Coordinates of C-alpha atoms in Angstrom, one line a residue:
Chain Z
X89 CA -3.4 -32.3 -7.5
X90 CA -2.6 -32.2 -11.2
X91 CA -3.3 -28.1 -11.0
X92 CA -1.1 -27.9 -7.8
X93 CA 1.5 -29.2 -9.9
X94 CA 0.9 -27.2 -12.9
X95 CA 0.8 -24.0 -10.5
X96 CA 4.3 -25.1 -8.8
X97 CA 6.0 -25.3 -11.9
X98 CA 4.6 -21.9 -13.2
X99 CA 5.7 -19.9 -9.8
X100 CA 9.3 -21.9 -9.7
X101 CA 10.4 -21.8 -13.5
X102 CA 9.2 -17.9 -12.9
X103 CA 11.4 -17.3 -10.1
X104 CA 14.0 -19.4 -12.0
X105 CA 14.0 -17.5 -14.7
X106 CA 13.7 -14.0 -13.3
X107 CA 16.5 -14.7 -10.9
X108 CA 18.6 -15.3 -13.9
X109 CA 17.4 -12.5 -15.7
X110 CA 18.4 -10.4 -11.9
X111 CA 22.0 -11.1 -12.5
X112 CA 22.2 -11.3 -16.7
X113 CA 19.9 -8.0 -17.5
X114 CA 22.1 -5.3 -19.2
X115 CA 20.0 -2.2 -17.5
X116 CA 20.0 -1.7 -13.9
X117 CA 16.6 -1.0 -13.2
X118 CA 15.3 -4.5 -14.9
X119 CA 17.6 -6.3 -12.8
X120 CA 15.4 -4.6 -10.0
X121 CA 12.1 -5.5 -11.6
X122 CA 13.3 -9.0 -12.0
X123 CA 13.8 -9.0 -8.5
X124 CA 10.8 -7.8 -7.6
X125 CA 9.6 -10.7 -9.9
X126 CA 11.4 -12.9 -8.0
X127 CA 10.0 -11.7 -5.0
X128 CA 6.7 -12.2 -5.9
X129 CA 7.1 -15.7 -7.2
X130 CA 8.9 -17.1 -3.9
X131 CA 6.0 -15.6 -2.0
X132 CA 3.6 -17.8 -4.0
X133 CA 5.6 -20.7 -3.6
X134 CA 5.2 -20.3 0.1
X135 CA 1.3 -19.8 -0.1
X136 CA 1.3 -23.0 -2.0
X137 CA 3.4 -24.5 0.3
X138 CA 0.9 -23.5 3.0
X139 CA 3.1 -21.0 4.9
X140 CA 0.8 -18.2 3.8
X141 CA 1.9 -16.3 6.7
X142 CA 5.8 -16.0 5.5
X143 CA 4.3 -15.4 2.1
X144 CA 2.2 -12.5 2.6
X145 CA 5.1 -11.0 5.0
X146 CA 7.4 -11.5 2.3
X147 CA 5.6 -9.6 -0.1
X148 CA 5.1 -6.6 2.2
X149 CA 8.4 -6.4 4.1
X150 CA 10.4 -7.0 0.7
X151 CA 8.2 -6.2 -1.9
X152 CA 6.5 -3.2 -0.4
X153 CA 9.5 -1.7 1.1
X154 CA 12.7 -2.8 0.6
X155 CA 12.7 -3.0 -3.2
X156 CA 10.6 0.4 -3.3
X157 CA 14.1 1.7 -1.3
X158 CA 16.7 -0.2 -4.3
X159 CA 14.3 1.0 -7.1
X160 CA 14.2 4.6 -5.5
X161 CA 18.3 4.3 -5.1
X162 CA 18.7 3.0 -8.6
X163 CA 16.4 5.9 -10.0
X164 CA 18.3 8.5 -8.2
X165 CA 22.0 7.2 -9.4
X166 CA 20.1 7.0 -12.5
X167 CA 22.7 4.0 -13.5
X168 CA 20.1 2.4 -15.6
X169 CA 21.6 4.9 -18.3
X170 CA 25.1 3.0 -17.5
X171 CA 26.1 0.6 -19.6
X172 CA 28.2 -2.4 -18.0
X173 CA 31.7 -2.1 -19.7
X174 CA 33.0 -3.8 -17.3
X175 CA 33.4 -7.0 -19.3
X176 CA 34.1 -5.0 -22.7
X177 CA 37.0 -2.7 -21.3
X178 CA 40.3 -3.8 -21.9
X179 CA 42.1 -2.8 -18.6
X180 CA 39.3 -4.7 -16.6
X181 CA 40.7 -5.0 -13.0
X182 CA 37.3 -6.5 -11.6
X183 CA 36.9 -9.7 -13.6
X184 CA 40.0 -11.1 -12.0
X185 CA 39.2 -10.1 -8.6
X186 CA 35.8 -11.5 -8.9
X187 CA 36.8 -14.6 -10.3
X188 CA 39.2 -15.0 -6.9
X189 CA 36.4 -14.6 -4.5
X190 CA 33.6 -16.6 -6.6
X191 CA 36.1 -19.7 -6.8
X192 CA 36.6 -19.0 -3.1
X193 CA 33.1 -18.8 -2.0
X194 CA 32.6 -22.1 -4.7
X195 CA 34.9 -23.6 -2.8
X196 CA 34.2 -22.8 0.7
X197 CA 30.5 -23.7 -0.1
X198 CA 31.9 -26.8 -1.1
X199 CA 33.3 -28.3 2.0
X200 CA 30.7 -27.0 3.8
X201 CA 27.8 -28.7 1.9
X202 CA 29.7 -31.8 1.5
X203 CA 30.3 -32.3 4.8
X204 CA 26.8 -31.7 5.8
X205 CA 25.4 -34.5 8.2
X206 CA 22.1 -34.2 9.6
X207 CA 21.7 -35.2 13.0
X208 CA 20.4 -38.3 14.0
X209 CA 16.8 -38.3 14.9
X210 CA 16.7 -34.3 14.0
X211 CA 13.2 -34.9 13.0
X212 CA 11.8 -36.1 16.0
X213 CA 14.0 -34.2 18.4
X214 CA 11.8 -31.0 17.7
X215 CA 9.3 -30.7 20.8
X216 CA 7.0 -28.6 19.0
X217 CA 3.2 -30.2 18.6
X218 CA 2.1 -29.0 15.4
X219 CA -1.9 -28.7 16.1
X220 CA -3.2 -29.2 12.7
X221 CA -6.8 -27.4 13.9
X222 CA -5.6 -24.3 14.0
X223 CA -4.0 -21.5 11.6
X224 CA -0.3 -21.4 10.5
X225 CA -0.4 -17.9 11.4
X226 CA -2.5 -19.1 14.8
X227 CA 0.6 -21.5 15.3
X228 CA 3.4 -19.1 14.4
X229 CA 2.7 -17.6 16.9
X230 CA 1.7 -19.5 19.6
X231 CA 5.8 -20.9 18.9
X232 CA 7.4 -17.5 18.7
X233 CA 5.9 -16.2 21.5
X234 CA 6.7 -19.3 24.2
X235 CA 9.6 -21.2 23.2
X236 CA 11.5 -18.5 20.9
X237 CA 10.3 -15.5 22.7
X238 CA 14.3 -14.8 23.6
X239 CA 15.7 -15.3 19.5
X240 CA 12.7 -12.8 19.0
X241 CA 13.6 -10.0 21.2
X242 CA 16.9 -11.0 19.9
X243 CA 16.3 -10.0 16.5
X244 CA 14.5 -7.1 17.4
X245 CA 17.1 -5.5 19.0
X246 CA 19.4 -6.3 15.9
X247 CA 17.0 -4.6 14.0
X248 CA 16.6 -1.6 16.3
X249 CA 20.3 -1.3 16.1
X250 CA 20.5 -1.1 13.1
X251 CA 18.1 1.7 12.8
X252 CA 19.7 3.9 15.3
X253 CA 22.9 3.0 13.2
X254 CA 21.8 3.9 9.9
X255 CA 20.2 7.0 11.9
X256 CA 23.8 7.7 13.2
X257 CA 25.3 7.2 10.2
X258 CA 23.3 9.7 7.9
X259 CA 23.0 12.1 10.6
X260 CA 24.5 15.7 9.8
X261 CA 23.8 18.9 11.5
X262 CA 23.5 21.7 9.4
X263 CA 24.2 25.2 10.3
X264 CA 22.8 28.0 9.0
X265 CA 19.5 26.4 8.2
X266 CA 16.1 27.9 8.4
X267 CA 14.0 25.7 9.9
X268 CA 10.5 25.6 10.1
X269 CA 8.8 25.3 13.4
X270 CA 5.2 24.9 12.9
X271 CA 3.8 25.5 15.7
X272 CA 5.1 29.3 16.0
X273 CA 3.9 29.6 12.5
X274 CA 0.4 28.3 13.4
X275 CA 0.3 30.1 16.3
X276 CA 0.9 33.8 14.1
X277 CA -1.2 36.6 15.5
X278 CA -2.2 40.0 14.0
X279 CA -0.6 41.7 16.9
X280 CA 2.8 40.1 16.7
X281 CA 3.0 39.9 12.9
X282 CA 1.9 43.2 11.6
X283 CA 3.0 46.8 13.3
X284 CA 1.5 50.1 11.6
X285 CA 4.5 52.6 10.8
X286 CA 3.8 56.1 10.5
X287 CA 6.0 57.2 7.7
X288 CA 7.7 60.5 7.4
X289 CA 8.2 62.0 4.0
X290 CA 11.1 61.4 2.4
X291 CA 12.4 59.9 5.3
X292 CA 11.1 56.0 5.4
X293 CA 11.4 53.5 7.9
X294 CA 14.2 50.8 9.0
X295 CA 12.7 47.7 9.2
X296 CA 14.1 44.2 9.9
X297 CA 16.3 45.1 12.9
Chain Y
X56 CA -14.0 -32.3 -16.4
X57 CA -14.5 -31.8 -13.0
X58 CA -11.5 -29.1 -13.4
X59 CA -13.0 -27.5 -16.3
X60 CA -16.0 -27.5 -14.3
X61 CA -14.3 -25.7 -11.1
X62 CA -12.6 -23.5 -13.6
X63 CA -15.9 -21.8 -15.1
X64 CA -17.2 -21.5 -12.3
X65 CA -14.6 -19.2 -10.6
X66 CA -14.5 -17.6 -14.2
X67 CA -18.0 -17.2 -13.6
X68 CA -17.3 -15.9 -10.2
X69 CA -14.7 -13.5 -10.9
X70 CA -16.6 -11.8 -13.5
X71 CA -19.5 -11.3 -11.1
X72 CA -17.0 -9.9 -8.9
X73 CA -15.3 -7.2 -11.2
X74 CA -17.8 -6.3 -13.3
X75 CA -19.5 -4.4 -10.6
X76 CA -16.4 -3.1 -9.2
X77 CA -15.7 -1.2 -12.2
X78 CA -19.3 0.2 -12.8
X79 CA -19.3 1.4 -9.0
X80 CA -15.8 2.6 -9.9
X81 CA -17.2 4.7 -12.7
X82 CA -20.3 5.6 -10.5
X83 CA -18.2 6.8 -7.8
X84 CA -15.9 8.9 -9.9
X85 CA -19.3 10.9 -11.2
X86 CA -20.4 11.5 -7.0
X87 CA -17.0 12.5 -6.3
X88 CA -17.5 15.5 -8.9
X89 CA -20.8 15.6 -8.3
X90 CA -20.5 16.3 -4.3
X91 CA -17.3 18.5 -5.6
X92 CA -19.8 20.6 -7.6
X93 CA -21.9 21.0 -5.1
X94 CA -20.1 22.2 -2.4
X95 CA -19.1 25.0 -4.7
X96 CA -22.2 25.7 -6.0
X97 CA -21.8 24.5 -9.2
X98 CA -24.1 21.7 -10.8
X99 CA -21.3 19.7 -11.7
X100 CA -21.5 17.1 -14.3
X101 CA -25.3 16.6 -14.9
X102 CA -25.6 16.7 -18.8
X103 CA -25.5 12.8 -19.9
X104 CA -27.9 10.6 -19.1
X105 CA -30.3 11.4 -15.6
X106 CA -28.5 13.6 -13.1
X107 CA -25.6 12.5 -15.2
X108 CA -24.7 9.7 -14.0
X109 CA -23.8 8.4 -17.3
X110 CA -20.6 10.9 -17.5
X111 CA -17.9 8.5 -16.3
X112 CA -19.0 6.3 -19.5
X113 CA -18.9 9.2 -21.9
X114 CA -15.4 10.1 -20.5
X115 CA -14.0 6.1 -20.7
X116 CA -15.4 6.2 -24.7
X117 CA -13.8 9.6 -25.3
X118 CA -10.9 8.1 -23.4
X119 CA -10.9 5.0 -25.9
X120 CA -11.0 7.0 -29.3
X121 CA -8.2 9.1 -28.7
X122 CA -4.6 8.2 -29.6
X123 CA -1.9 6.5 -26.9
X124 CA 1.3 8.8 -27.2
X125 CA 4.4 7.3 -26.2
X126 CA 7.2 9.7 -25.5
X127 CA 9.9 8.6 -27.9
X128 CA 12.6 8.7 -25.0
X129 CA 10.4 6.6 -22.6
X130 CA 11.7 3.1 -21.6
X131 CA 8.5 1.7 -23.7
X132 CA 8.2 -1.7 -21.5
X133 CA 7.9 -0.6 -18.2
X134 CA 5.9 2.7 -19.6
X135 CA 3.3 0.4 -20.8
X136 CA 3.6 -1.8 -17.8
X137 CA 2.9 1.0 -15.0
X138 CA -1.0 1.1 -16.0
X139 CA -1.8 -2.1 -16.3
X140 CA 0.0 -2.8 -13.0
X141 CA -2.1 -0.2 -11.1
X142 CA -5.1 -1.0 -12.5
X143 CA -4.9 -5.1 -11.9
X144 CA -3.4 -3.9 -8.3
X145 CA -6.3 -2.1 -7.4
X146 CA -8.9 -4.8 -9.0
X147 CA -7.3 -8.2 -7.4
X148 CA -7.7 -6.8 -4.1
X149 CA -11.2 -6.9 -4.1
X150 CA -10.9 -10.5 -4.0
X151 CA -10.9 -11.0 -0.9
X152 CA -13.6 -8.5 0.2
X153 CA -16.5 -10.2 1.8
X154 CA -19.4 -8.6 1.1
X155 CA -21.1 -11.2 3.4
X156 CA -21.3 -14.2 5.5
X157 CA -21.7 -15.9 2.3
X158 CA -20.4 -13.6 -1.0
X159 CA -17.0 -13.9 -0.5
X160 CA -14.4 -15.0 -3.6
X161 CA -11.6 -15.9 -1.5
X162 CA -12.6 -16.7 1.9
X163 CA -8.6 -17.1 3.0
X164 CA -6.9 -17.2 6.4
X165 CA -4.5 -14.0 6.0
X166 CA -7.0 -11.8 4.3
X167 CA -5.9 -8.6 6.1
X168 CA -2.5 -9.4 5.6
X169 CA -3.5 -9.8 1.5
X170 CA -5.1 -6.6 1.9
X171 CA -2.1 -5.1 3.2
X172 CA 0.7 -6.8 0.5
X173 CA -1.4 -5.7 -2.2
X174 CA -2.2 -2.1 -1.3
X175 CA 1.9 -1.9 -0.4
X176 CA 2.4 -3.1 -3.9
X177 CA 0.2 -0.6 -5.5
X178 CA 3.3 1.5 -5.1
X179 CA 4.7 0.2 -7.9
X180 CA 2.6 1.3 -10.7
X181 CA 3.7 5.0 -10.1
X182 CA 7.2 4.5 -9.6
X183 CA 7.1 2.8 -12.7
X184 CA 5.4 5.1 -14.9
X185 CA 7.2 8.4 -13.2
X186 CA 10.4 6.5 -13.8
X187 CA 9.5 5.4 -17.5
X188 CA 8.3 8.5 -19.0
X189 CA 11.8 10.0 -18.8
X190 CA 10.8 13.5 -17.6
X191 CA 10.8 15.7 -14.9
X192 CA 7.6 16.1 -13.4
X193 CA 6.2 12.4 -13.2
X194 CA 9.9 11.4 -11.8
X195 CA 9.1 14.4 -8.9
X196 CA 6.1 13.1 -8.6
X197 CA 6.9 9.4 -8.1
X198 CA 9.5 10.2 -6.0
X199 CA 6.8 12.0 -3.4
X200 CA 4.3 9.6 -3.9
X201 CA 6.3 6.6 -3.2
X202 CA 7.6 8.3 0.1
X203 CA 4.0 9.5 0.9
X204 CA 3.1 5.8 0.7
X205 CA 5.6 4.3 2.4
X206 CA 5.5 5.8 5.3
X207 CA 1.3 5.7 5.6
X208 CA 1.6 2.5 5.2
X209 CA 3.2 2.1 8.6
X210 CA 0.6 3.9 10.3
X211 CA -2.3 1.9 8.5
X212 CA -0.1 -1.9 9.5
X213 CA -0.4 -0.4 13.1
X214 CA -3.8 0.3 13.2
X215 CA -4.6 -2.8 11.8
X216 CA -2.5 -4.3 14.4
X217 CA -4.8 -2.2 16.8
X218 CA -8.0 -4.0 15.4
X219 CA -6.5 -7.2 15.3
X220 CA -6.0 -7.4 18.8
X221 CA -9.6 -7.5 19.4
X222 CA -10.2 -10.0 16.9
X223 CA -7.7 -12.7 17.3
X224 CA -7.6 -13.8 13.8
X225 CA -6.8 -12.3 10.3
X226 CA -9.7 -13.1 8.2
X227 CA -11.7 -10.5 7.6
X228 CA -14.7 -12.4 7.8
X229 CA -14.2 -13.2 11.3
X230 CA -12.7 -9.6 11.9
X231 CA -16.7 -8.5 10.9
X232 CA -18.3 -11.4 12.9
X233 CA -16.1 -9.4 16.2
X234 CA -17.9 -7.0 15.8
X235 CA -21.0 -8.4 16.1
X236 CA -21.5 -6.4 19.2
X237 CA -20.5 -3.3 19.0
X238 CA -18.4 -2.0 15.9
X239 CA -14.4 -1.1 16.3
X240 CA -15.4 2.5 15.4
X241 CA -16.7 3.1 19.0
X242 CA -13.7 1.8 21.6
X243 CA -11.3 2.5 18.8
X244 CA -12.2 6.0 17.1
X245 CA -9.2 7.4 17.2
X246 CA -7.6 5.2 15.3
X247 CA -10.9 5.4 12.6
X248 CA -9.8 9.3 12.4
X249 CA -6.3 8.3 11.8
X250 CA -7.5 5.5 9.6
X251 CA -9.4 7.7 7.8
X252 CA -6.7 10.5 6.9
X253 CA -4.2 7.9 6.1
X254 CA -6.2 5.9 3.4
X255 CA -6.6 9.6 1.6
X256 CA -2.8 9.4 2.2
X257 CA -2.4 6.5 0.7
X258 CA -4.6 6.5 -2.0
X259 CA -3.2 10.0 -2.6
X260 CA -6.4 11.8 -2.5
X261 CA -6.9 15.4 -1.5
X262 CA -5.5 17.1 1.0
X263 CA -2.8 14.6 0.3
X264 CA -2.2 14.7 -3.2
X265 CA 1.4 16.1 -3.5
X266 CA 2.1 13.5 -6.4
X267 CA -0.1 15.5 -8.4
X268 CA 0.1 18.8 -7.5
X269 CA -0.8 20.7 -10.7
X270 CA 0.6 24.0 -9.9
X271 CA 4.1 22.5 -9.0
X272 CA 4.6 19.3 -11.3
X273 CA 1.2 19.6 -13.9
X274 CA -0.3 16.6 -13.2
X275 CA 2.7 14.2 -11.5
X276 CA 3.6 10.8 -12.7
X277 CA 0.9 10.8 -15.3
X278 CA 1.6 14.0 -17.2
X279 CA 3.1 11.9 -19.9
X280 CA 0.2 9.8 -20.7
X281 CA -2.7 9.7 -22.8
X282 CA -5.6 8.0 -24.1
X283 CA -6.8 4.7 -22.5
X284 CA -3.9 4.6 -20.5
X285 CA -4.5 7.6 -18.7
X286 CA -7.8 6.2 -18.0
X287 CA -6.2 2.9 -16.9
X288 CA -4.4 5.1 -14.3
X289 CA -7.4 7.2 -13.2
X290 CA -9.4 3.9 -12.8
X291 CA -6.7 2.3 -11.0
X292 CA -6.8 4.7 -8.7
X293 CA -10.3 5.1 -8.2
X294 CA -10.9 1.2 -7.8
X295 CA -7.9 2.0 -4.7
X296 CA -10.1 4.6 -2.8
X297 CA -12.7 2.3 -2.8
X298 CA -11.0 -0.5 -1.9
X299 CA -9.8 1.7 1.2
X300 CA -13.3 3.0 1.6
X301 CA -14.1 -1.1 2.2
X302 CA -11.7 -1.8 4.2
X303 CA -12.3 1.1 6.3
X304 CA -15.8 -0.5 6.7
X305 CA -14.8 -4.2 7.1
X306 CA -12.6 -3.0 10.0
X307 CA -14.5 -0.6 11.8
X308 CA -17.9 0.0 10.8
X309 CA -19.5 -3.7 11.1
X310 CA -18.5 -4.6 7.5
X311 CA -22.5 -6.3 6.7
X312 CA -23.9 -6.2 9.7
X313 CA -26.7 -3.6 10.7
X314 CA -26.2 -1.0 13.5
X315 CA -28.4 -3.0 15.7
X316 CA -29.9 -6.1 15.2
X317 CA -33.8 -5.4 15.1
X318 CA -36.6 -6.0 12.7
X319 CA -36.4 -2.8 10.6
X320 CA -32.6 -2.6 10.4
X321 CA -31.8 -6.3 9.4
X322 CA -34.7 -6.9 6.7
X323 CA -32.0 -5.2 4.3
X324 CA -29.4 -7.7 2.4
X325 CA -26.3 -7.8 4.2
X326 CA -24.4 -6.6 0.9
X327 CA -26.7 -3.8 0.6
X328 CA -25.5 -2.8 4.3
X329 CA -22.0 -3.0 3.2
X330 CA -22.2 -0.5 0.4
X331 CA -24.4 1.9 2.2
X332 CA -21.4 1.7 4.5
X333 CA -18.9 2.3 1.9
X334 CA -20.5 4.6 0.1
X335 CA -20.5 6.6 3.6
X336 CA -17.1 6.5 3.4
X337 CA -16.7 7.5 0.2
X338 CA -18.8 10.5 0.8
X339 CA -16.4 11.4 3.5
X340 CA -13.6 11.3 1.1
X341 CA -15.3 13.4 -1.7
X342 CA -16.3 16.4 1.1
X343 CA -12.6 15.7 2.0
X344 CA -11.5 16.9 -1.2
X345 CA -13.9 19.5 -1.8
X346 CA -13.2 21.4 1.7
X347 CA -9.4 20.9 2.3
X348 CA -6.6 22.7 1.1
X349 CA -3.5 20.9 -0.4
X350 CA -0.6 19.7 2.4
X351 CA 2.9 20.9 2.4
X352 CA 5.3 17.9 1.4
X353 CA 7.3 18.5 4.8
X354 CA 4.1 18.8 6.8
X355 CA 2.8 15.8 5.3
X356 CA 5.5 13.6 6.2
X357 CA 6.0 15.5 9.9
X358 CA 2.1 14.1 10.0
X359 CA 3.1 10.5 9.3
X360 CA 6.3 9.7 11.2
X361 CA 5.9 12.6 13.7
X362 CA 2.2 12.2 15.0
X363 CA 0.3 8.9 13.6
X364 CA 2.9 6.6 14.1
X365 CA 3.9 7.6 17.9
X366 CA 0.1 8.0 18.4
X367 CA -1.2 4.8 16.8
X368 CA 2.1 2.8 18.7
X369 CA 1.0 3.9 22.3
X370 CA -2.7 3.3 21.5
X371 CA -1.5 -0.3 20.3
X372 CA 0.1 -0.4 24.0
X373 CA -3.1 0.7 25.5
X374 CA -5.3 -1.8 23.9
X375 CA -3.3 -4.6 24.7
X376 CA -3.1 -3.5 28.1
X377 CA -6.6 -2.7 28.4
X378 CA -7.7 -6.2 27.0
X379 CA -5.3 -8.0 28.8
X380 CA -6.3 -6.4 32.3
X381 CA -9.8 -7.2 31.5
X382 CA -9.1 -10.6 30.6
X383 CA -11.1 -9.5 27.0
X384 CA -8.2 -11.2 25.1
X385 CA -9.8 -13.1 22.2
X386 CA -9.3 -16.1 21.4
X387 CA -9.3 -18.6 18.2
X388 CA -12.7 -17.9 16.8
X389 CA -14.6 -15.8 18.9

């Protein structure tokens, strides 16, 4: 027990601190290895948690991919080599504006928490039988599949949309473009590719017509 | 007491574990440029110590005595970071490889899934050091490499999806235990080819290693280093393919088991089968270098989204079709 605890408060005052460092970090591109960090941290929390599942999901889905994508953007903008001025410039039009919409959100998050009432009997409304013989991933599933099948096609489709969005989005055809079809170049013979030209002198041939 | 107890042990445990990993790690490295020589009738490295098999140790001292240069406009941090990530990357993996029933470190319930986050995190260590050295090539060569990886990566999740399917559970140790019968490599070969050519995707081997193509970017995201670090890299890498090579085996090829379970065949240690297996694999990835010329970049990536994926998708449709018409679908345990 005693290195349980020792091991929670490693991975949380880790994620603590590297989400703090996410938003206070002067250069870009350690605000992204912070989060990355932080990543990593919250997915240990849930393997000690016992949700190993979520955990190791975590780490590939948002580890393995979607912070590859920000680090790639924030490479390719190359605004690690920006310095923030935006609280050291005198004319600073964002600092008001932010401070607006964080009070707001404050504010809205407020009311919102405050108000919060749980249920009555929340806890043993759930009809779920958690079978404690079998894996978490084992029982994941056997819940998603049954009783949530609909919320997960759901959220598939939301995520297919979003593909073809993105897709649509970025989309641009180009005219004027050599393209390279691979199969015709594969496919290259002697007899199509090469002709033998009997050359007159001083007269050459035309070629490329 | 008790913890200090536990805590040697897995200590204990641990070492036992890597220190083997890295001696076959520098083993391996002197067959790949042995079978390298070979197939172009050269000798290959065969000067220190019998056959030379003691080269990989002469090259780590060499690597040891010679200075670390750090570029002076290199972000210094992360530039120091990138080896050591790759290298402890590519050795915490091996955690969870069982080597049998019984030699296992971490015997845990998503092993695959482990397997999987950690190679997808490997990643990182050459973004990191392209990014850091502050110069063009290793940045052109990140750049490929982390798209390279990314997208093999999907490919191998969907295989794996493929062999889970006919395991019903995510440990590997159960996932070798399936295949008790008859290995995955049989009803499932094509997805052992395309296995195959995308762990020497994603371990950036030959024909598929764009990231460091010396003609076009000298040697990709590790021009800029030297010395041990350099070595770090190289070693990092190397403990990678291996890592692929076992995985390759845990999910297709039996893992320990032998090819049939009769007097001759089983009097071997199950571990022993294991390596046999993987050094099999390995073999196939060293002729793989030796014999194939160098990708394009587009056709590369034409091969990942265009081909494996849509291949390896429908053959996940066909499993799971086939297993469910046959009423084969496993379940807990079996």
């Amino acid at each position: 027990m005693i290195a349980h605890t020792i091991f929670f408060y490693f991975f949380s005052f880790i994620a603590i601190f590297s989400a703090l460092m996410v938003i206070t970090s002067r250069s870009t591109i350690n605000s992204v290895f912070f989060l990355i960090l932080d990543f990593i941290s919250i997915g240990c929390l849930f393997i000690m948690v016992g949700a190993e599942f979520l955990g190791m999901i975590l780490l590939i889905v948002y580890v393995g991919a979607v912070a590859v994508l920000f680090l790639f953007v924030v490479m390719m903008l190359n605004v690690a080599q920006q310095k923030q001025s935006w609280f050291i410039g005198k004319k600073s039009t964002h600092i008001p504006s932010g401070l607006i919409v964080g009070v707001l959100i404050f504010l809205e998050l407020l009311v919102v928490i405050g108000g919060w009432k749980y249920k009555e009997g929340i806890a043993s409304s759930s009809s779920i039988i958690i079978n404690k013989d079998i894996s978490n991933t084992h029982q994941l599933g056997n819940v998603m599949y049954t009783d949530y099948i609909l919320y997960f096609q759901l959220s598939g489709i939301i995520l297919l949309l979003s593909m073809i969005g993105a897709i649509v989005l970025t989309y641009r055809k180009r005219e004027n473009l050599k393209r390279q079809n691979y199969f015709t170049q594969i496919s290259r013979e002697k007899s199509s590719s090469i002709e033998i030209k009997k050359v007159e002198f001083d007269k050459g041939v035309k070629i490329d017509d | 007491m008790e913890y200090l107890n536990i805590f040697f042990q897995e200590i204990y445990k641990i070492i036992f574990l890597v220190i083997p990993v890295l001696v076959s790690v520098a083993m391996i490295v002197w067959l790949d440029r042995r079978v390298w020589g070979l197939v172009q009738k050269r000798k290959g490295p065969n000067v220190v110590g019998p056959f030379g098999v003691l080269q990989s140790l002469a090259d780590a001292l060499k690597f040891i005595f010679k200075e670390i240069i750090i570029p002076a406009s290199a972000n210094k941090v992360i530039f120091i970071l990138a080896p050591i990530v790759t290298m402890t990357l590519a050795l915490v993996a091996w955690a969870v490889i069982p080597m049998s029933e019984i030699h296992v470190l971490a015997d845990i319930n998503v092993g695959i899934l482990y397997l999987f986050a950690i190679s997808s995190l490997s990643v990182y260590g050459i973004i990191m050091g392209g990014w850091a050295s502050n110069s063009k090539y290793p940045f052109l060569g990140a750049i490929r490499s982390a798209a390279q990886m990314v997208s093999y990566e999907v490919s191998i999740g969907i295989i794996i999806i493929n062999v889970l399917l006919c395991v019903g559970s995510l440990n590997l140790t159960d996932i070798v235990l399936a295949q008790k019968n008859i290995w995955f490599v049989i009803p499932l070969f094509p997805m052992f080819i395309i296995f195959f050519i995308s762990a020497l995707a994603e371990t950036n081997r030959p024909p598929f290693d764009l990231p460091e193509a010396e003609a076009e970017l000298v040697a990709g995201y590790q021009t800029e280093y030297s010395g041990m670090m350099y070595a770090m890299f190289w070693l990092g890498e190397y403990a990678n393919i291996l890592l692929m090579c076992a995985l390759g085996t845990i999910l297709f090829l039996g893992g320990w088991l032998p090819p049939i379970d009769i007097y001759p065949l089983n009097i071997l240690p199950a571990p022993l089968w294991m390596i046999l297996k993987i050094l099999f694999l390995f073999f196939l990835f060293a002729i793989t270098k030796a014999i194939v010329p160098r990708y394009r970049y587009d056709q590369l990536m034409r091969l990942g989204w265009k081909v494996f994926l849509p291949v390896s998708l429908s053959y996940v449709v066909l499993t799971a079709s086939f297993l469910v018409y046959f009423e084969l679908l496993p379940t807990k345990g079996s």
